[in-house]
């Protein structure tokens, strides 16, 4: 129980796992963030189906899935390689550079923009807006004005893009969402805009942090990373251990919908409950030596970074593919790297990772 911020928290792996799967007593209707300004019945306007319960959640997720298909993600991989190589061409002009600023902070937003159909000339502007939406100064416990302004600018941009696609469809996800239909049911403009906004937050920010966290813990544990240098096929194992050891999304909120008991304590309707996968992944009941970063350990279905149950992350395959491609392309060009002084963590209520991560590489 946290009396200061008025929430309860579940931290054991079994409790977090069952909490993710309990959509009857634990509701998403106020969204998944602790930011006070976000926890309203209007949260779905920017969090899309992350701030909905069934049947509204199932309807929207099913319609969105008509456009956001595994095939579309597979077909995107070659373009992710091209974008990765272009950013590495620039970053690796120097042996020492800020890995976040020059690479990890750029690639995921470019991939999202490529996927949804944002023109090349608008991508830098949208990347700046996306960064502003997520930025928090140290000690700030709510959404600052600058983030609200950036969020509105993003929504206005996406609203215009949706209108354009209704007039002239393209070969992109936005057009696929406009055209998605099940038994005469279609997505409205507001629903498409909310999903595109969710992609910026959930698809961009968390992948940037995944890429940064992987490099940081790889640098801190060179003995573990040695196996990746000698065998690039083990890069997905590096990604999975990063997701376990230091996942981008450490906490997700729920609101209690009916009386529910945990370990002798009864929570009541309206109570805020945090699910803490960051803690669950260090549960010694589930993982041997959980505080050790060990590439190749058995994780499988015990990973909770993408949730579980009805709200399992729709972009899990995209995040894993991006991380695999990005790190593989980087390691094709370097023999090794070291972390430099000057790493700066982000201040955020919902994600954990780096705003700056200076590194020095040894090129091939």
Short mmCIF file of N, CA and C in Angstrom, two decimals, residues 112-119 122-123 126 154-170 172-175 177-178 189 192-193 196-197 200:
data_model
loop_
_atom_site.label_atom_id
_atom_site.label_comp_id
_atom_site.label_asym_id
_atom_site.label_seq_id
_atom_site.Cartn_x
_atom_site.Cartn_y
_atom_site.Cartn_z
N UNK A 112 7.56 3.41 -36.76
CA UNK A 112 6.13 3.68 -36.59
C UNK A 112 5.63 4.57 -37.72
N UNK A 113 6.38 5.61 -38.04
CA UNK A 113 5.98 6.51 -39.12
C UNK A 113 5.92 5.79 -40.46
N UNK A 114 6.89 4.90 -40.70
CA UNK A 114 6.88 4.10 -41.92
C UNK A 114 5.64 3.22 -41.97
N UNK A 115 5.32 2.61 -40.85
CA UNK A 115 4.19 1.70 -40.77
C UNK A 115 2.86 2.41 -41.02
N UNK A 116 2.68 3.57 -40.40
CA UNK A 116 1.37 4.24 -40.49
C UNK A 116 1.27 5.16 -41.71
N UNK A 117 2.42 5.48 -42.34
CA UNK A 117 2.36 6.26 -43.57
C UNK A 117 2.69 7.74 -43.45
N UNK A 118 3.47 8.12 -42.43
CA UNK A 118 3.88 9.51 -42.29
C UNK A 118 4.95 9.83 -43.33
N UNK A 119 4.77 10.89 -44.13
CA UNK A 119 5.77 11.24 -45.15
C UNK A 119 7.13 11.55 -44.53
N UNK A 122 7.89 14.85 -42.71
CA UNK A 122 7.21 15.17 -41.44
C UNK A 122 7.76 14.38 -40.26
N UNK A 123 8.65 13.44 -40.51
CA UNK A 123 9.02 12.49 -39.45
C UNK A 123 9.82 13.11 -38.32
N UNK A 126 7.45 14.92 -36.01
CA UNK A 126 6.66 14.01 -35.18
C UNK A 126 7.52 13.34 -34.11
N UNK A 154 0.02 16.25 -32.05
CA UNK A 154 0.06 14.93 -32.67
C UNK A 154 -1.33 14.48 -33.12
N UNK A 155 -2.32 14.68 -32.25
CA UNK A 155 -3.68 14.26 -32.58
C UNK A 155 -4.23 15.04 -33.77
N UNK A 156 -3.92 16.34 -33.84
CA UNK A 156 -4.35 17.14 -34.98
C UNK A 156 -3.70 16.62 -36.26
N UNK A 157 -2.40 16.29 -36.18
CA UNK A 157 -1.71 15.76 -37.35
C UNK A 157 -2.35 14.46 -37.82
N UNK A 158 -2.60 13.55 -36.89
CA UNK A 158 -3.17 12.26 -37.25
C UNK A 158 -4.61 12.40 -37.75
N UNK A 159 -5.34 13.35 -37.20
CA UNK A 159 -6.71 13.58 -37.67
C UNK A 159 -6.70 13.98 -39.14
N UNK A 160 -5.78 14.85 -39.50
CA UNK A 160 -5.67 15.27 -40.90
C UNK A 160 -5.24 14.11 -41.80
N UNK A 161 -4.34 13.26 -41.28
CA UNK A 161 -3.87 12.13 -42.07
C UNK A 161 -5.00 11.12 -42.32
N UNK A 162 -5.82 10.88 -41.29
CA UNK A 162 -6.95 9.97 -41.45
C UNK A 162 -7.92 10.50 -42.51
N UNK A 163 -8.20 11.79 -42.46
CA UNK A 163 -9.10 12.40 -43.47
C UNK A 163 -8.52 12.24 -44.87
N UNK A 164 -7.21 12.44 -45.02
CA UNK A 164 -6.57 12.28 -46.32
C UNK A 164 -6.70 10.84 -46.83
N UNK A 165 -6.53 9.87 -45.91
CA UNK A 165 -6.60 8.46 -46.33
C UNK A 165 -8.03 8.06 -46.69
N UNK A 166 -9.01 8.69 -46.11
CA UNK A 166 -10.39 8.40 -46.49
C UNK A 166 -10.65 8.88 -47.92
N UNK A 167 -9.97 9.97 -48.30
CA UNK A 167 -10.13 10.47 -49.68
C UNK A 167 -9.27 9.67 -50.65
N UNK A 168 -8.01 9.41 -50.24
CA UNK A 168 -7.06 8.73 -51.13
C UNK A 168 -6.30 7.68 -50.34
N UNK A 169 -6.72 6.43 -50.38
CA UNK A 169 -6.03 5.36 -49.63
C UNK A 169 -4.61 5.14 -50.15
N UNK A 170 -3.70 4.80 -49.24
CA UNK A 170 -2.33 4.44 -49.57
C UNK A 170 -2.09 2.99 -49.13
N UNK A 172 -0.61 1.65 -46.51
CA UNK A 172 -0.06 1.82 -45.17
C UNK A 172 -1.10 1.41 -44.13
N UNK A 173 -0.67 1.38 -42.87
CA UNK A 173 -1.54 0.93 -41.81
C UNK A 173 -2.74 1.85 -41.61
N UNK A 174 -2.54 3.16 -41.75
CA UNK A 174 -3.65 4.10 -41.59
C UNK A 174 -4.77 3.80 -42.57
N UNK A 175 -4.41 3.56 -43.82
CA UNK A 175 -5.42 3.22 -44.83
C UNK A 175 -6.08 1.89 -44.50
N UNK A 177 -6.57 0.66 -41.57
CA UNK A 177 -7.50 0.89 -40.46
C UNK A 177 -8.77 1.58 -40.95
N UNK A 178 -8.62 2.51 -41.89
CA UNK A 178 -9.78 3.18 -42.48
C UNK A 178 -10.69 2.17 -43.17
N UNK A 189 -13.07 7.93 -37.08
CA UNK A 189 -11.83 8.72 -37.12
C UNK A 189 -11.19 8.83 -35.74
N UNK A 192 -9.34 5.64 -34.81
CA UNK A 192 -8.09 5.48 -35.55
C UNK A 192 -7.02 6.42 -34.99
N UNK A 193 -7.41 7.68 -34.74
CA UNK A 193 -6.46 8.65 -34.17
C UNK A 193 -5.92 8.17 -32.83
N UNK A 196 -3.37 5.42 -33.40
CA UNK A 196 -2.11 5.97 -33.91
C UNK A 196 -1.33 6.65 -32.80
N UNK A 197 -2.03 7.34 -31.90
CA UNK A 197 -1.38 7.99 -30.77
C UNK A 197 -0.79 6.93 -29.83
N UNK A 200 2.52 5.73 -30.96
CA UNK A 200 3.61 6.64 -30.64
C UNK A 200 4.14 6.38 -29.23
#
